[in-house]
Structures are given as structure tokens and as C-alpha cells.
CSV table of C-alpha atoms in Angstrom, one decimal:
chain,number,residue,atom,x,y,z
W,64,MET,CA,-65.7,-107.9,87.9
W,65,SER,CA,-66.8,-107.4,84.0
W,66,GLY,CA,-65.5,-104.1,82.7
W,67,TYR,CA,-62.0,-104.2,85.1
W,68,PHE,CA,-59.0,-105.4,84.2
W,69,GLY,CA,-55.5,-106.2,85.6
W,70,SER,CA,-53.9,-106.6,89.4
W,71,SER,CA,-55.8,-103.2,90.4
W,72,CYS,CA,-59.2,-104.0,88.5
W,73,SER,CA,-58.8,-100.7,86.6
W,74,SER,CA,-61.6,-99.5,84.7
W,75,CYS,CA,-61.7,-100.7,80.9
W,76,PRO,CA,-61.9,-98.1,78.2
W,77,ASN,CA,-65.1,-97.7,76.5
W,78,CYS,CA,-64.8,-100.1,73.2
W,79,GLY,CA,-68.2,-98.7,71.8
W,80,ALA,CA,-70.6,-101.3,69.9
W,81,HIS,CA,-67.8,-102.8,67.4
W,82,GLY,CA,-65.2,-104.1,70.3
W,83,SER,CA,-65.1,-105.6,73.8
W,84,CYS,CA,-62.2,-105.0,76.6
W,85,ASP,CA,-60.0,-107.6,77.6
W,86,ASP,CA,-60.9,-107.6,81.1
W,87,GLY,CA,-60.4,-109.7,84.2
W,88,ILE,CA,-57.5,-109.9,86.7
W,89,GLY,CA,-55.2,-111.2,83.8
W,90,GLY,CA,-56.5,-108.6,81.1
W,91,SER,CA,-54.5,-106.1,79.4
W,92,GLY,CA,-57.6,-103.5,79.1
W,93,ASN,CA,-57.2,-103.4,75.5
W,94,CYS,CA,-60.2,-103.0,73.0
W,95,THR,CA,-60.5,-106.4,71.0
W,96,CYS,CA,-62.4,-105.2,67.7
W,97,ASP,CA,-65.1,-106.7,65.6
W,98,ALA,CA,-63.7,-108.0,62.2
W,99,GLY,CA,-63.5,-104.7,59.8
W,100,TRP,CA,-63.0,-102.3,62.6
W,101,THR,CA,-59.7,-101.0,64.3
W,102,GLY,CA,-58.4,-98.6,66.3
W,103,SER,CA,-58.2,-97.9,70.2
W,104,LEU,CA,-61.5,-97.7,70.7
W,105,CYS,CA,-62.7,-99.9,67.8
W,106,ASP,CA,-64.0,-96.3,66.0
W,107,ALA,CA,-62.6,-96.9,62.7
W,108,CYS,CA,-62.5,-99.3,59.6
W,109,VAL,CA,-59.3,-101.6,58.9
W,110,ALA,CA,-57.9,-101.3,55.2
W,111,ASP,CA,-60.3,-102.3,52.2
W,112,TYR,CA,-63.6,-101.8,54.7
W,113,TYR,CA,-65.8,-99.1,54.4
W,114,GLY,CA,-68.7,-97.1,55.9
W,115,PRO,CA,-70.6,-97.0,59.2
W,116,SER,CA,-70.6,-100.8,59.6
W,117,CYS,CA,-67.0,-101.1,58.1
W,118,THR,CA,-68.2,-103.6,55.3
W,119,ALA,CA,-65.8,-105.2,53.3
W,120,CYS,CA,-64.8,-103.5,49.5
W,121,PRO,CA,-65.3,-105.4,46.7
W,122,SER,CA,-62.0,-106.3,44.6
W,123,CYS,CA,-60.6,-103.1,42.7
W,124,GLY,CA,-57.8,-105.6,40.9
W,125,ALA,CA,-54.7,-104.2,40.1
W,126,ASN,CA,-55.6,-101.0,38.2
W,127,GLY,CA,-57.9,-99.5,41.2
W,128,ALA,CA,-58.3,-99.0,45.0
W,129,CYS,CA,-61.4,-99.2,47.3
W,130,ASN,CA,-63.0,-95.8,48.5
W,131,SER,CA,-62.6,-97.3,52.1
W,132,THR,CA,-62.7,-96.0,55.7
W,133,ILE,CA,-65.7,-95.4,57.5
W,134,SER,CA,-66.9,-92.4,55.3
W,135,GLY,CA,-66.2,-94.2,52.3
W,136,ASP,CA,-68.8,-95.6,50.2
W,137,GLY,CA,-66.6,-98.6,49.1
W,138,THR,CA,-66.5,-98.0,45.5
W,139,CYS,CA,-63.5,-98.7,43.1
W,140,ILE,CA,-61.2,-95.5,42.5
W,141,CYS,CA,-59.6,-96.4,39.1
W,142,ASN,CA,-55.9,-95.8,37.9
W,143,GLU,CA,-55.6,-93.4,34.7
W,144,GLY,CA,-56.7,-95.3,31.8
W,145,ALA,CA,-58.9,-97.9,33.8
W,146,THR,CA,-62.6,-98.1,34.0
W,147,GLY,CA,-65.4,-100.3,35.1
W,148,THR,CA,-66.9,-101.4,38.6
W,149,SER,CA,-64.2,-103.0,39.5
W,150,CYS,CA,-61.3,-101.3,37.3
W,151,GLU,CA,-61.5,-104.2,35.1
W,152,SER,CA,-61.5,-102.6,31.4
W,153,CYS,CA,-59.8,-100.0,29.7
W,154,VAL,CA,-61.0,-96.5,28.5
W,155,ALA,CA,-60.4,-95.5,24.9
W,156,ASP,CA,-56.8,-95.3,23.4
W,157,TYR,CA,-55.6,-97.4,26.7
W,158,TYR,CA,-54.6,-101.1,26.5
W,159,GLY,CA,-53.6,-104.2,28.2
W,160,ALA,CA,-53.6,-105.6,31.5
W,161,SER,CA,-52.1,-102.1,33.1
W,162,CYS,CA,-54.0,-100.1,30.8
W,163,ALA,CA,-51.3,-98.3,29.6
W,164,ALA,CA,-51.5,-95.1,27.0
W,165,CYS,CA,-51.7,-96.0,23.6
W,166,PRO,CA,-49.0,-94.6,20.7
W,167,SER,CA,-50.2,-91.6,18.4
W,168,CYS,CA,-51.2,-93.3,15.3
W,169,ALA,CA,-51.2,-90.6,12.5
W,170,ASN,CA,-53.3,-92.5,9.9
W,171,GLY,CA,-55.0,-95.3,11.8
W,172,THR,CA,-56.5,-96.5,15.2
W,173,CYS,CA,-55.0,-98.1,18.3
W,174,ASP,CA,-55.8,-101.6,19.3
W,175,ASP,CA,-57.1,-100.6,22.9
W,176,GLY,CA,-58.9,-102.4,25.6
W,177,SER,CA,-57.4,-104.5,28.3
W,178,SER,CA,-56.8,-107.5,25.6
W,179,GLY,CA,-55.4,-105.0,23.0
W,180,SER,CA,-51.7,-105.1,22.3
W,181,GLY,CA,-51.4,-101.1,22.0
W,182,SER,CA,-50.4,-101.4,18.3
W,183,CYS,CA,-51.7,-99.2,15.6
W,184,GLN,CA,-54.1,-100.5,13.1
W,185,CYS,CA,-53.1,-98.2,9.8
W,186,ASP,CA,-55.9,-97.0,7.5
W,187,ALA,CA,-55.8,-97.9,3.8
W,188,GLY,CA,-52.7,-97.0,2.0
W,189,TRP,CA,-50.8,-96.6,5.2
W,190,THR,CA,-47.9,-98.5,7.2
W,191,GLY,CA,-45.2,-98.0,9.9
W,192,ALA,CA,-45.2,-98.3,13.6
W,193,LEU,CA,-47.4,-94.9,13.9
W,194,CYS,CA,-49.1,-95.4,10.5
W,195,ASP,CA,-47.0,-92.3,8.9
W,196,ALA,CA,-45.3,-94.2,5.9
W,197,CYS,CA,-47.0,-95.1,2.8
W,198,ALA,CA,-47.6,-98.8,2.3
W,199,SER,CA,-46.5,-100.4,-1.0
W,200,GLY,CA,-48.5,-99.6,-4.1
W,201,TYR,CA,-49.4,-96.1,-2.6
W,202,TYR,CA,-48.1,-92.6,-3.0
W,203,GLY,CA,-47.9,-89.0,-1.9
W,204,SER,CA,-48.7,-87.0,1.0
W,205,GLY,CA,-52.0,-88.8,1.2
W,206,CYS,CA,-50.8,-92.3,0.0
W,207,SER,CA,-53.3,-92.5,-2.9
W,208,GLN,CA,-53.3,-95.9,-4.3
W,209,CYS,CA,-50.9,-96.3,-7.4
W,210,PRO,CA,-52.3,-97.1,-10.9
W,211,ASP,CA,-52.0,-100.7,-12.0
W,212,CYS,CA,-48.3,-100.9,-13.7
W,213,GLY,CA,-48.7,-104.4,-14.8
W,214,ASP,CA,-46.2,-107.1,-15.3
W,215,HIS,CA,-43.5,-104.7,-16.9
W,216,GLY,CA,-43.5,-101.9,-14.5
W,217,SER,CA,-43.4,-100.6,-10.9
W,218,CYS,CA,-45.1,-97.7,-9.3
W,219,LEU,CA,-43.0,-94.8,-8.1
W,220,ASP,CA,-44.7,-95.1,-4.7
W,221,GLY,CA,-43.9,-93.5,-0.9
W,222,LEU,CA,-44.6,-90.5,0.4
W,223,GLU,CA,-42.2,-88.5,-1.7
W,224,GLY,CA,-43.4,-91.1,-5.3
W,225,SER,CA,-45.0,-89.5,-8.1
W,226,GLY,CA,-47.5,-92.3,-8.3
W,227,SER,CA,-46.2,-92.8,-12.2
W,228,CYS,CA,-45.4,-96.2,-13.4
W,229,SER,CA,-41.6,-97.2,-14.3
W,230,CYS,CA,-41.2,-99.2,-16.9
W,231,ASP,CA,-39.0,-101.9,-17.4
W,232,ALA,CA,-36.5,-101.4,-20.3
W,233,GLY,CA,-38.4,-101.7,-23.6
W,234,TRP,CA,-41.7,-100.7,-22.2
W,235,ALA,CA,-43.7,-97.5,-22.3
W,236,GLY,CA,-47.1,-96.1,-21.4
W,237,ASP,CA,-49.2,-95.0,-18.5
W,238,ASN,CA,-49.5,-98.4,-17.5
W,239,CYS,CA,-46.3,-99.9,-19.0
W,240,THR,CA,-48.7,-102.0,-21.5
W,241,ALA,CA,-47.0,-100.5,-24.9
W,242,CYS,CA,-43.3,-101.1,-26.4
W,243,GLN,CA,-41.2,-98.3,-26.8
W,244,THR,CA,-40.0,-96.5,-30.1
W,245,SER,CA,-37.5,-99.3,-31.6
W,246,TYR,CA,-38.9,-102.3,-29.4
W,247,TYR,CA,-41.0,-105.0,-30.6
W,248,GLY,CA,-43.3,-108.1,-29.9
W,249,SER,CA,-44.9,-109.4,-27.0
W,250,SER,CA,-41.7,-109.1,-24.8
W,251,CYS,CA,-40.8,-105.8,-26.1
W,252,THR,CA,-37.4,-106.7,-27.5
W,253,ALA,CA,-34.8,-104.3,-28.6
W,254,CYS,CA,-35.1,-103.7,-32.5
W,255,PRO,CA,-31.9,-104.5,-34.7
W,256,SER,CA,-30.4,-101.2,-36.1
W,257,CYS,CA,-31.9,-100.2,-39.2
W,258,GLY,CA,-29.3,-97.5,-39.8
W,259,SER,CA,-30.7,-94.1,-41.6
W,260,ASN,CA,-32.4,-95.7,-44.4
W,261,GLY,CA,-35.0,-97.6,-42.4
W,262,ASN,CA,-37.3,-98.0,-39.7
W,263,CYS,CA,-37.9,-100.8,-37.4
W,264,ALA,CA,-41.6,-102.5,-37.4
W,265,ASP,CA,-41.7,-101.9,-33.7
W,266,GLY,CA,-44.6,-102.0,-31.0
W,267,LEU,CA,-46.6,-105.1,-29.8
W,268,GLY,CA,-47.5,-106.1,-33.0
W,269,GLY,CA,-44.4,-105.6,-34.8
W,270,ASN,CA,-41.8,-108.1,-35.9
W,271,GLY,CA,-38.7,-106.3,-35.6
W,272,THR,CA,-37.8,-106.5,-39.2
W,273,CYS,CA,-36.3,-103.3,-40.6
W,274,ILE,CA,-38.8,-101.4,-42.8
W,275,CYS,CA,-36.7,-100.1,-45.8
W,276,ASP,CA,-37.1,-96.4,-47.4
W,277,GLU,CA,-37.5,-96.4,-50.8
W,278,GLY,CA,-34.6,-97.9,-52.5
W,279,TRP,CA,-32.9,-99.7,-49.8
W,280,SER,CA,-32.8,-103.4,-49.0
W,281,GLY,CA,-31.1,-105.6,-46.5
W,282,SER,CA,-32.0,-106.8,-42.9
W,283,ALA,CA,-30.4,-103.5,-41.7
W,284,CYS,CA,-31.4,-101.4,-44.8
W,285,ASP,CA,-27.6,-101.2,-45.9
W,286,ALA,CA,-28.1,-102.3,-49.5
W,287,CYS,CA,-29.5,-100.9,-52.6
W,288,ALA,CA,-32.7,-102.3,-53.8
W,289,GLU,CA,-32.7,-103.9,-57.0
W,290,GLY,CA,-33.1,-101.1,-59.7
W,291,TYR,CA,-31.2,-98.6,-57.5
W,292,TYR,CA,-27.6,-97.5,-57.2
W,293,GLY,CA,-25.0,-95.5,-55.6
W,294,SER,CA,-24.2,-94.5,-51.9
W,295,THR,CA,-27.8,-92.8,-51.8
W,296,CYS,CA,-29.4,-95.7,-53.8
W,297,GLN,CA,-31.2,-93.6,-56.4
W,298,PRO,CA,-33.3,-95.3,-59.0
W,299,CYS,CA,-31.7,-96.3,-62.1
W,300,GLY,CA,-32.9,-95.3,-65.3
W,301,SER,CA,-34.9,-96.7,-68.1
W,302,CYS,CA,-32.9,-99.5,-69.5
W,303,LEU,CA,-35.7,-101.0,-71.3
W,304,ASP,CA,-35.7,-105.0,-72.0
W,305,ASN,CA,-32.1,-105.3,-73.8
W,306,ALA,CA,-30.3,-104.4,-70.7
W,307,VAL,CA,-29.9,-104.3,-66.6
W,308,CYS,CA,-28.8,-101.4,-64.6
W,309,LEU,CA,-25.7,-101.4,-63.1
W,310,ASP,CA,-27.2,-101.2,-59.5
W,311,GLY,CA,-25.9,-101.5,-56.0
W,312,LEU,CA,-24.3,-99.2,-53.6
W,313,LEU,CA,-21.2,-99.6,-55.7
W,314,GLY,CA,-23.3,-99.1,-59.4
W,315,ASN,CA,-23.1,-95.8,-61.1
W,316,GLY,CA,-26.5,-96.5,-62.8
W,317,THR,CA,-25.8,-97.1,-66.3
W,318,CYS,CA,-27.5,-99.6,-68.4
W,319,VAL,CA,-25.0,-102.8,-69.1
W,320,CYS,CA,-26.7,-103.8,-72.6
W,321,ASP,CA,-27.1,-107.7,-73.3
W,322,SER,CA,-25.3,-109.0,-76.2
W,323,GLY,CA,-26.2,-107.5,-79.5
W,324,TRP,CA,-27.4,-104.0,-78.2
W,325,GLU,CA,-26.0,-100.8,-77.5
W,326,GLY,CA,-26.7,-97.4,-77.1
W,327,ALA,CA,-27.3,-95.0,-73.7
W,328,PHE,CA,-30.6,-97.0,-73.4
W,329,CYS,CA,-29.5,-100.3,-75.0
W,330,ASN,CA,-32.2,-99.7,-77.7
W,331,VAL,CA,-29.7,-99.8,-80.7
W,332,SER,CA,-29.2,-103.1,-82.3
W,333,SER,CA,-25.3,-103.5,-82.6
W,334,ALA,CA,-26.1,-105.4,-86.0
W,335,SER,CA,-27.1,-102.4,-87.9
W,336,SER,CA,-25.8,-99.1,-88.3
W,337,PRO,CA,-27.2,-96.5,-85.7
W,338,PHE,CA,-28.2,-94.3,-88.7
W,339,SER,CA,-29.8,-96.8,-91.0
W,340,SER,CA,-33.4,-95.6,-89.7
W,341,PRO,CA,-34.4,-91.9,-90.9
W,342,ALA,CA,-34.2,-89.0,-88.6
W,343,THR,CA,-37.7,-88.1,-86.9
W,344,VAL,CA,-38.1,-84.7,-87.7
W,345,LEU,CA,-39.6,-82.7,-84.5
W,346,SER,CA,-41.6,-79.2,-85.0
W,347,ASP,CA,-44.1,-77.0,-83.8
W,348,PRO,CA,-47.6,-78.1,-84.9
W,349,SER,CA,-48.5,-74.5,-84.5
W,350,GLY,CA,-45.3,-73.0,-85.8
W,351,ALA,CA,-44.7,-70.3,-88.0
W,352,ALA,CA,-42.3,-68.5,-90.2
W,353,GLY,CA,-39.9,-66.6,-87.7
W,354,ASN,CA,-40.5,-68.2,-84.9
W,355,ASN,CA,-36.9,-69.5,-84.8
W,356,LEU,CA,-37.5,-72.7,-83.0
W,357,GLY,CA,-34.1,-74.7,-81.7
W,358,VAL,CA,-32.1,-71.1,-81.7
W,359,GLY,CA,-30.0,-71.6,-78.2
W,360,GLY,CA,-29.9,-75.4,-78.7
W,361,VAL,CA,-31.8,-78.5,-77.8
W,362,THR,CA,-31.7,-80.2,-74.6
W,363,LEU,CA,-32.5,-83.6,-73.7
W,364,SER,CA,-32.7,-85.0,-70.0
W,365,ALA,CA,-30.1,-87.7,-68.9
W,366,ASN,CA,-33.2,-90.4,-68.6
W,367,GLY,CA,-34.2,-89.7,-72.0
W,368,LEU,CA,-38.0,-88.8,-71.0
W,369,ALA,CA,-38.2,-85.2,-71.6
W,370,MET,CA,-36.6,-83.0,-74.6
W,371,ALA,CA,-36.9,-79.1,-75.0
W,372,ALA,CA,-36.1,-76.6,-77.6
W,373,SER,CA,-37.0,-72.8,-77.6
W,374,SER,CA,-39.0,-70.6,-80.0
W,375,TYR,CA,-38.0,-67.3,-78.7
W,376,ALA,CA,-40.1,-65.7,-81.4
W,377,GLY,CA,-43.1,-67.7,-81.3
W,378,ARG,CA,-46.1,-66.9,-79.5
W,379,VAL,CA,-49.5,-66.8,-80.9
W,380,GLY,CA,-50.8,-63.1,-80.7
W,381,THR,CA,-47.4,-61.3,-79.6
W,382,ALA,CA,-44.2,-60.3,-81.0
W,383,ASN,CA,-41.1,-62.2,-79.9
W,384,ALA,CA,-42.5,-62.8,-76.3
W,385,GLY,CA,-41.1,-66.4,-76.5
W,386,SER,CA,-42.1,-69.9,-75.8
W,387,VAL,CA,-40.4,-73.4,-74.8
W,388,LEU,CA,-41.5,-76.7,-76.4
W,389,VAL,CA,-41.2,-79.8,-74.7
W,390,TRP,CA,-41.7,-83.2,-75.7
W,391,GLU,CA,-42.7,-85.8,-73.3
W,392,ARG,CA,-42.5,-89.3,-72.6
W,393,THR,CA,-42.9,-91.7,-69.6
W,394,THR,CA,-40.5,-94.7,-70.9
W,395,VAL,CA,-37.5,-94.2,-73.8
W,396,SER,CA,-39.1,-97.0,-75.3
W,397,ASP,CA,-42.1,-94.3,-76.7
W,398,ASP,CA,-41.9,-91.9,-79.5
W,399,PHE,CA,-41.7,-88.1,-78.7
W,400,GLY,CA,-45.1,-87.2,-79.6
W,401,THR,CA,-46.6,-83.6,-80.0
W,402,PRO,CA,-44.9,-81.2,-77.7
W,403,VAL,CA,-46.6,-78.9,-75.0
W,404,LYS,CA,-46.0,-75.1,-75.5
W,405,LEU,CA,-44.9,-73.5,-72.2
W,406,THR,CA,-45.3,-69.6,-72.4
W,407,ASP,CA,-44.9,-67.0,-69.5
W,408,PRO,CA,-48.5,-66.2,-68.4
W,409,ASN,CA,-47.6,-62.7,-67.7
W,410,GLY,CA,-45.2,-62.4,-70.6
W,411,ALA,CA,-45.1,-59.3,-72.9
W,412,ASP,CA,-43.9,-58.7,-76.4
W,413,TYR,CA,-40.3,-59.0,-76.9
W,414,ASP,CA,-39.5,-60.6,-73.6
W,415,ASN,CA,-37.8,-62.9,-75.6
W,416,LEU,CA,-38.4,-66.3,-73.5
W,417,GLY,CA,-36.2,-68.9,-74.2
W,418,ALA,CA,-33.7,-67.2,-76.5
W,419,GLY,CA,-30.4,-68.6,-74.7
W,420,GLY,CA,-31.8,-72.2,-74.7
W,421,PRO,CA,-34.0,-74.1,-72.2
W,422,CYS,CA,-32.3,-76.3,-69.2
W,423,LEU,CA,-33.7,-79.5,-68.4
W,424,SER,CA,-32.8,-81.4,-65.0
W,425,SER,CA,-31.5,-84.9,-65.5
W,426,ASP,CA,-34.8,-86.7,-63.9
W,427,ALA,CA,-36.6,-84.9,-66.4
W,428,LEU,CA,-38.8,-82.9,-63.8
W,429,ILE,CA,-37.5,-79.1,-64.2
W,430,VAL,CA,-37.5,-76.9,-67.0
W,431,VAL,CA,-35.8,-73.6,-66.7
W,432,ALA,CA,-35.8,-70.8,-69.3
W,433,GLY,CA,-34.6,-67.2,-69.4
W,434,ALA,CA,-36.7,-64.3,-70.6
W,435,HIS,CA,-33.6,-61.7,-70.9
W,436,SER,CA,-35.9,-58.9,-71.8
W,437,ASP,CA,-38.3,-59.2,-69.2
W,438,ASP,CA,-39.3,-55.6,-67.7
W,439,ASN,CA,-40.1,-56.5,-64.0
W,440,GLN,CA,-37.4,-54.5,-62.7
W,441,GLY,CA,-36.8,-52.0,-65.4
W,442,SER,CA,-36.5,-52.7,-69.2
W,443,ASN,CA,-34.4,-55.4,-70.1
W,444,ALA,CA,-33.7,-56.4,-66.6
W,445,GLY,CA,-34.6,-60.2,-67.5
W,446,SER,CA,-36.2,-62.9,-65.4
W,447,LEU,CA,-36.0,-67.1,-65.2
W,448,LEU,CA,-38.8,-69.0,-65.5
W,449,VAL,CA,-39.0,-72.4,-63.8
W,450,TRP,CA,-41.4,-75.1,-64.3
W,451,MET,CA,-41.3,-78.0,-61.7
W,452,ARG,CA,-43.4,-81.1,-61.6
W,453,SER,CA,-43.3,-84.1,-59.0
W,454,ASP,CA,-43.0,-87.3,-61.6
W,455,VAL,CA,-42.7,-87.8,-65.5
W,456,GLY,CA,-46.6,-88.8,-65.7
W,457,THR,CA,-47.3,-85.2,-64.9
W,458,SER,CA,-47.3,-83.0,-68.1
W,459,PHE,CA,-45.3,-79.5,-68.0
W,460,GLY,CA,-48.3,-77.8,-69.5
W,461,THR,CA,-50.3,-78.4,-66.7
W,462,ILE,CA,-47.5,-76.3,-64.5
W,463,THR,CA,-47.9,-72.6,-63.5
W,464,PRO,CA,-44.1,-71.7,-63.9
W,465,GLU,CA,-42.3,-69.6,-61.0
W,466,VAL,CA,-40.6,-66.4,-62.0
W,467,LEU,CA,-37.2,-65.9,-60.6
W,468,LEU,CA,-35.9,-62.4,-60.3
W,469,ASP,CA,-32.6,-60.7,-59.3
W,470,PRO,CA,-33.2,-58.7,-56.0
W,471,SER,CA,-30.5,-56.3,-57.1
W,472,GLY,CA,-31.3,-56.5,-60.8
W,473,SER,CA,-31.9,-53.3,-62.6
W,474,PHE,CA,-32.2,-52.1,-66.3
W,475,LYS,CA,-30.4,-53.6,-68.9
W,476,ASP,CA,-28.9,-56.5,-66.8
W,477,TYR,CA,-30.4,-59.2,-69.3
W,478,LEU,CA,-30.5,-62.3,-66.9
W,479,GLY,CA,-31.0,-65.5,-68.5
W,480,HIS,CA,-29.7,-63.8,-71.7
W,481,GLY,CA,-27.1,-67.2,-72.0
W,482,GLY,CA,-30.0,-69.5,-70.6
W,483,ALA,CA,-29.6,-71.2,-67.3
W,484,THR,CA,-27.8,-74.7,-65.8
W,485,LEU,CA,-28.9,-77.0,-62.8
W,486,SER,CA,-26.6,-79.1,-60.9
W,487,THR,CA,-27.1,-82.6,-61.2
W,488,ASP,CA,-28.6,-83.0,-57.9
W,489,THR,CA,-31.1,-79.9,-58.7
W,490,LEU,CA,-30.3,-78.1,-55.5
W,491,ILE,CA,-28.6,-75.5,-57.4
W,492,LEU,CA,-29.6,-73.1,-60.1
W,493,ALA,CA,-27.5,-70.4,-62.1
W,494,ALA,CA,-27.7,-67.7,-64.6
W,495,ALA,CA,-25.9,-65.2,-65.8
W,496,ALA,CA,-26.8,-61.4,-66.0
W,497,TYR,CA,-24.4,-60.0,-68.4
W,498,GLY,CA,-25.5,-56.2,-68.2
W,499,THR,CA,-24.9,-55.9,-64.3
W,500,ASN,CA,-22.7,-53.2,-63.3
W,501,LEU,CA,-20.3,-53.4,-60.7
W,502,PRO,CA,-21.5,-51.3,-57.5
W,503,GLY,CA,-19.7,-48.0,-57.3
W,504,HIS,CA,-18.7,-47.9,-61.1
W,505,PRO,CA,-21.8,-47.4,-63.0
W,506,ASP,CA,-20.0,-45.4,-65.7
W,507,ASP,CA,-17.1,-47.1,-65.8
W,508,ASP,CA,-16.6,-49.7,-68.7
W,509,ASP,CA,-13.7,-51.1,-67.4
W,510,LEU,CA,-15.4,-52.3,-64.2
W,511,GLY,CA,-18.9,-50.6,-64.3
W,512,MET,CA,-21.2,-50.6,-67.3
W,513,ASP,CA,-21.6,-54.4,-68.3
W,514,THR,CA,-19.4,-55.8,-66.0
W,515,GLY,CA,-21.7,-58.8,-65.5
W,516,ALA,CA,-22.5,-61.1,-63.0
W,517,VAL,CA,-23.7,-65.0,-62.2
W,518,VAL,CA,-26.7,-65.1,-60.3
W,519,VAL,CA,-27.2,-68.3,-57.9
W,520,TRP,CA,-30.2,-69.9,-56.1
W,521,GLU,CA,-29.1,-72.6,-53.7
W,522,ARG,CA,-31.8,-74.6,-52.2
W,523,SER,CA,-31.6,-77.6,-49.4
W,524,ALA,CA,-34.2,-79.9,-50.8
W,525,THR,CA,-35.7,-80.7,-53.9
W,526,SER,CA,-39.1,-80.1,-52.1
W,527,GLU,CA,-38.1,-76.6,-51.9
W,528,ALA,CA,-39.2,-74.2,-54.5
W,529,PHE,CA,-36.5,-71.9,-55.8
W,530,GLY,CA,-38.4,-69.0,-55.1
W,531,SER,CA,-38.5,-69.5,-51.3
W,532,VAL,CA,-34.6,-69.0,-51.4
W,533,THR,CA,-32.8,-65.8,-51.6
W,534,PRO,CA,-30.2,-65.7,-54.4
W,535,TYR,CA,-26.4,-64.8,-53.9
W,536,SER,CA,-24.3,-63.1,-57.2
W,537,PHE,CA,-20.9,-63.5,-58.0
W,538,ARG,CA,-19.2,-60.3,-59.8
W,539,VAL,CA,-16.1,-59.5,-61.2
W,540,GLY,CA,-13.9,-57.1,-59.3
């Protein structure tokens, strides 16, 4: 009979609406469940079946599982990183078939998604597996873009870089587009050595030749130019048309006369007596009796371009204030004309300017005269007046003299009584103050009164005024 099983015809269990009993004399009495159902009474869903009807679940792939069982709703429950109805996609920052977690990209984004590689896609300027380093050509903590360093430099890039251009040898400038000093031409080639007497024509537009200082010549500015002589290549004097200067590094600047000519300036014919022509008499056009022109001697510059003589008693409107007459010319072939009269703008009676004779520099650019009775530092303390011009084309008459005093000078020192003297290079000026007393012996005739001193002004360059340096003194005892 249906519903009973086995040899004893035992009653079958209730297999419900989703199963049937294995009945009959040969049956086992077990419930045979419909598809999707399981359990001894067919009252549960098998795996991957869900709901009251035990419907088959959809496929959730490798990244999810079905919400099965009789109480489940059949949706896919996705693993971490997966999403979608069938867990077929990855959420943001997960990648690949298994939706693995992306790495942390410091300055970029992950190549995520189910088809992504998981690698970091770096922002502009960044590189590295985690976008935490500067790409080539970028620098600093923010990986800013480097400037253009052209073809002759490279940027100091990287996180620690400054972003400035490091130029190749010979190149300079913010963008390495200019030549360094002493490099020249379109390739910024190193200049040759121009020594201490010239400079290279450098720069992109330069040709690398040495531009020599005045008086120097040669490819390395190591020789004197024509008309210059000695170890410092100073200019030769005026040799006129009858001679040549003994120039060059080994020359001494003297005039080597052509055949038939002689004299310091080769302007005297050797065929005639040097005294065959009458002497030229030079005088003060405004002179007067008692002026004493020439007392103290006459001085002539080594280049023959200036001559000076004192007229210590000659100055219109004053008594013995003194003056210095200077005859000037620009070439030795010219005659000395009308002299210029030099006076002390602040002079007074009996200053006796020039009584000790004037002093002329060898280059005819400086005139010095003493006013030994000048009262600037006490009666008859004395002073020196210095007229200094820049070239022989400038007249001494246009120059305001510089007044030099002995800082320790006093009453009756008579500074400049015997005139003054200049070194050949005009860097040292000296004058005597014969009335100077030795300090500590004011009344001792042997070591005190009128012991005398030599006062020296020493400057470091010809452009420096003597008045800008403090003089020193040499004294007896």
C-alpha cells in the first residue's frame, strides 16, 4: 500500500510537498527530495538554492557567495573589494580579477578596477612605484618643473634639488646660455692667458683674443707696444722725427738718434755747433724790479715739455708773496711761449712762495713749490703747494693747488725753504723743515732748536692726492 515501506510495511515519514517516500515492500522509507531541496523531510534548500521554493542562485563568481538557504533572498554577498550583482566588478582602489587592494599612491592614483594592474599612475612631475620621488626634470618637495637649462647644463632635480641649472664647463647664466668670464665664442671655449696686462675678448660674441692694456701688445699681452718701454711698458718720450725710442721690455726709453742728429731729443744737428744759434731769453712778461726770477734755480721736466722757475718776490699787489712761472708745450719741437704764473690763492705778504726753487715731475704733470714763511700753523711754519694735472694738454694755470702742511708743524719750522723733491714715479714727495725742534729738547741748541726734519708724503697710486695721505718725518737724534 502507498505510504508504507519494508517487509513490515512500516508507515513512511511525512516528506512534505517537496519530496516522496521510498515506499513499498522493498523501499527504504527515506524521503526522496525534489531538485533544490534537502533534509530528511525535504524541508531545507541545498547549497546555492534559496527561498521558500529553493530556487537556484545566480552565479556570484569567484569574488562572492549566494545568500542561500530557505530564508535567503538569492543575492550575491561580495568579498571585500568586489561589487556588482554577480560580484563581477571591483570597488575604487581595488584591482584585478580578485579585486585586491591597491597600494597607497602618495602623488598619483591606482590603476584599479577588475581589469586594472594595481600600479600607481603618478601625477605630473612624480615617479616611483608609490609616486613618492621626483621625475627627471622636476625638483623640490613639490616636484616643481625645472627651468630650461638648454644644451649646456642640467637641472639640479630630485626631492633635494634646488631646481637651478648646473652649467657645463665654460657656460654660465640662469639657463646656461652665456659664457663664463674668460670663455668665448658659440662653444664657450677657454680664453688664452692674457697675463696681468690684458683681458680676453670673452663672451658669446668674443673671439678669444687678448685686448692689451695701454702700452702692451702681443697675443698674450706680454710685450711692449711700439713706443713703450721697460718692464712696465711706459710711454717713450718725444723723440721727434730724427730718432726712434729704444722701446720694448728691455728698452730704456732713450732716443736713439738718426745719423747726423744728437741731443736728448735728437733735435740738434751734429753737423753744426750746439751753440751756433743764439740763446732764447725767457722772462716774466709782467715782471718787475726785485722779483728775483730764477732764484732757487730752474727745473726742466725729463720729457722736455715743461720748465719752471720761481719769482719769490713777484706777485702784483703783495710784498714777497711769491709765484712760480711755468713754460708749457705739448711737443719738444715747439718753442716755449708765454709762461703761466702760479700763485697761492690764499697767499699773503712775505710767504716767499718758490724761494727754494720749484720742483717738476719727469712727466711734466706735477709742479711743487714751498712757501716757507706761510703762517698756517704759526708764523713761518711753512707749507708746500702742489699743482697736479692729468695730461700735458691741460695748463697748470687752470689747476687749483693743493696745500700740504706738516701735521706736527709749528712756529718757524720753515717747511719747504729748500724746495721739494719728487721720486721718478711721482709716488713720493719730500721737503725739509729746517727749523723743526726735536721733541723733548725745545731749548737745546745741540738737539732741540733748529734740529730740522724731512717730511715725506708717500702715496700708493698716481691717482691719489698727496693731501689724502698722512706724512711721516725723519729727524736727527
